[in-house]
Coordinates of C-alpha atoms in Angstrom, one line a residue:
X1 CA 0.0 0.0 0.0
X2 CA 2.8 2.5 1.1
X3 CA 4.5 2.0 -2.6
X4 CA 1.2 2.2 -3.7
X5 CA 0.6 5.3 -2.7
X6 CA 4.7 6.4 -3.6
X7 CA 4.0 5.6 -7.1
X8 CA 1.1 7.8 -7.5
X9 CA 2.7 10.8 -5.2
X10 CA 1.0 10.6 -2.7
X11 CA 1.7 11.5 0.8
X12 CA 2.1 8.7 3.3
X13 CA 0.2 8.5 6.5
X14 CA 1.0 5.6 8.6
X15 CA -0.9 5.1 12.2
X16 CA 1.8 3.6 14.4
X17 CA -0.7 3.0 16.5
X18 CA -2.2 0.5 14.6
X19 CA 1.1 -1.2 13.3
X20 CA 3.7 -0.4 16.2
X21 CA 7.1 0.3 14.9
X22 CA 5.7 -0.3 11.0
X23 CA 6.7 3.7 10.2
X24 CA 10.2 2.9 9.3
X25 CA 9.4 0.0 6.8
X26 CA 6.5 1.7 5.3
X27 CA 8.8 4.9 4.1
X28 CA 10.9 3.1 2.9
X29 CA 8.5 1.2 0.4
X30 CA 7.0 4.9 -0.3
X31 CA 10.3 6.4 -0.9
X32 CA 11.4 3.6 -3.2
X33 CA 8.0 4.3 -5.4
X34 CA 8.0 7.9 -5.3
X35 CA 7.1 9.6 -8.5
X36 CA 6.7 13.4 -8.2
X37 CA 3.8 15.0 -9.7
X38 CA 2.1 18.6 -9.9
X39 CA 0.5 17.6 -6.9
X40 CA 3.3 15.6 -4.8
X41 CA 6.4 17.4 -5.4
X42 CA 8.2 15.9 -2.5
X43 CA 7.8 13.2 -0.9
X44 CA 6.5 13.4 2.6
X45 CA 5.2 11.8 5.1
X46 CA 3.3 11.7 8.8
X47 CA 3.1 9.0 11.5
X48 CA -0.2 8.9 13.8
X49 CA 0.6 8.2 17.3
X50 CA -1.6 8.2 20.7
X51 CA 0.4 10.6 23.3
X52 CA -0.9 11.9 26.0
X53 CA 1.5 14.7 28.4
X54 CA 1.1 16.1 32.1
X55 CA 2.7 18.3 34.0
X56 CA 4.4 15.4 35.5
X57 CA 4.6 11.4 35.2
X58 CA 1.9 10.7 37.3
X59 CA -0.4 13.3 35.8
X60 CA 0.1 12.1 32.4
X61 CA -0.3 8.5 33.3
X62 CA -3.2 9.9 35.4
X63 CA -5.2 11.3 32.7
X64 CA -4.2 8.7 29.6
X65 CA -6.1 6.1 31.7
X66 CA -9.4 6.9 30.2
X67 CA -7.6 6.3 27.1
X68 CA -5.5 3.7 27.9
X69 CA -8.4 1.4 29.7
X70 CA -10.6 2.2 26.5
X71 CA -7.8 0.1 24.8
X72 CA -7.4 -2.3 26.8
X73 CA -11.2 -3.0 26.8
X74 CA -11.1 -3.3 22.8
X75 CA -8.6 -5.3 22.9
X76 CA -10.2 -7.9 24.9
X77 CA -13.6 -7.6 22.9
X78 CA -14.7 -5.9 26.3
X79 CA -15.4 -2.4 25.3
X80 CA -17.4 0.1 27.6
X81 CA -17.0 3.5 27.7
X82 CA -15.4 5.0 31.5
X83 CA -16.4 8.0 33.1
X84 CA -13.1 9.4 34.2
X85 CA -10.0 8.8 35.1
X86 CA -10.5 7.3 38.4
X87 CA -12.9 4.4 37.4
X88 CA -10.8 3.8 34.3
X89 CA -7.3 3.9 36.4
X90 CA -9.1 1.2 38.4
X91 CA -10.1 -1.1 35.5
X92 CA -6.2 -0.9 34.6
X93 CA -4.7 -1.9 38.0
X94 CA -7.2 -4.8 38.2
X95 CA -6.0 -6.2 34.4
X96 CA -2.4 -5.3 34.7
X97 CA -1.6 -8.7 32.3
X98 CA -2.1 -6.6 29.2
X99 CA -0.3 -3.4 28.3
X100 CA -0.9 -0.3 26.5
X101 CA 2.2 0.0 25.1
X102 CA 0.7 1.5 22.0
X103 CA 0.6 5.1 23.7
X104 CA 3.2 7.4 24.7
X105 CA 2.2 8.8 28.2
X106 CA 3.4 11.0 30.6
X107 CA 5.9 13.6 31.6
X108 CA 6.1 16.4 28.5
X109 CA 9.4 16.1 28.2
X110 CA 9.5 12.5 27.9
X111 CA 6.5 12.4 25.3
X112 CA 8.6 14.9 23.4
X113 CA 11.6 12.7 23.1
X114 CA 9.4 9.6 22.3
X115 CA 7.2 11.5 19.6
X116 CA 10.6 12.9 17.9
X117 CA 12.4 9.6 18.2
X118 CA 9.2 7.9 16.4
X119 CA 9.5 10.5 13.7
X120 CA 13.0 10.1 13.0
X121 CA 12.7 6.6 13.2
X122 CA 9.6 6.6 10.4
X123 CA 11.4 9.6 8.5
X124 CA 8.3 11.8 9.1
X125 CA 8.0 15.3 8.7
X126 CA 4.5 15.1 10.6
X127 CA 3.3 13.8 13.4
X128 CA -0.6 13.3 14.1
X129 CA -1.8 12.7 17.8
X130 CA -4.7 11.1 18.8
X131 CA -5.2 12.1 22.4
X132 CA -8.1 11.1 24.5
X133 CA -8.5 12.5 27.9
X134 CA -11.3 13.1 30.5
X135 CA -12.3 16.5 29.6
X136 CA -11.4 18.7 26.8
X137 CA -9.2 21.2 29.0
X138 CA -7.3 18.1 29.6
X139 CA -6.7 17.1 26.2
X140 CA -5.8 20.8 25.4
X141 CA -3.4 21.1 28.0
X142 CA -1.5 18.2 26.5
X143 CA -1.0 19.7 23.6
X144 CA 0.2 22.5 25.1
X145 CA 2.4 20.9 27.2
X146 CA 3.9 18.6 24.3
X147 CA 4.1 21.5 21.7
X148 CA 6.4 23.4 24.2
X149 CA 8.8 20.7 25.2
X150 CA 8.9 19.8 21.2
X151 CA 9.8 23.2 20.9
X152 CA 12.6 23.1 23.4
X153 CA 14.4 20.0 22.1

């Protein structure tokens, strides 16, 4: 699909999140294939990634648990929406044999490093975040949070 897409020009999106670790491989299929057009120039490209930031660790962690437990439950065919973070943090801690390792949560800085090491690693020159927290405020604060410390790597 990725030389696919090269071939006609077009700009590569690859979710991470649904193919961990796939970025790299999936440039470099659209780079091999990459005709320029009027349309697609250069080539380009973006990974989608799930990333949550806080303040600190444990606010991050905190407030991706909504998110985090809303995978978890998919992933076990179990899916139910959660209130907040509280009831969803407490679905985690009583299934800790599975992992959301898909999302990068946490401190800013730390999301930061793991975002831009993702990016370099896929060759991206975008990144697109999905972020899914308790209330909108949240959410916005994390972008906030993770625009600044990309800004001060």
């Amino acid at each position: 699909l990725a030389a696919c897409g090269g071939a006609m020009g077009v700009k590569l999106a690859l979710a991470d999140l649904l193919k961990p670790g796939g970025a790299a491989a999936a440039r470099g299929a659209d780079g091999e294939a990459f005709a320029p057009w009027a349309l697609g120039a250069r080539r380009g490209g973006g990974v989608g990634l799930v990333a949550l930031a806080g303040q600190t660790d444990a606010e991050g962690r905190h407030l991706s648990s909504t998110m985090l437990a809303g995978c978890r439950a998919r992933e076990t065919g179990q899916f139910q929406p959660y209130r907040g973070a509280d009831e969803a943090r407490a679905c985690l801690n009583a299934a800790p044999g599975i992992s959301p390792s898909r999302a990068i949560v946490g401190e800013a800085e730390h999301v930061a490093r793991a975002l831009n090491a993702k990016a370099q690693e896929a060759g991206a020159d975008e990144l697109f975040l999905l972020t899914i927290a308790e209330t909108l405020q949240a959410r916005l604060a994390s972008y906030a949070l993770i625009e600044a410390a990309l800004a001060a790597l």
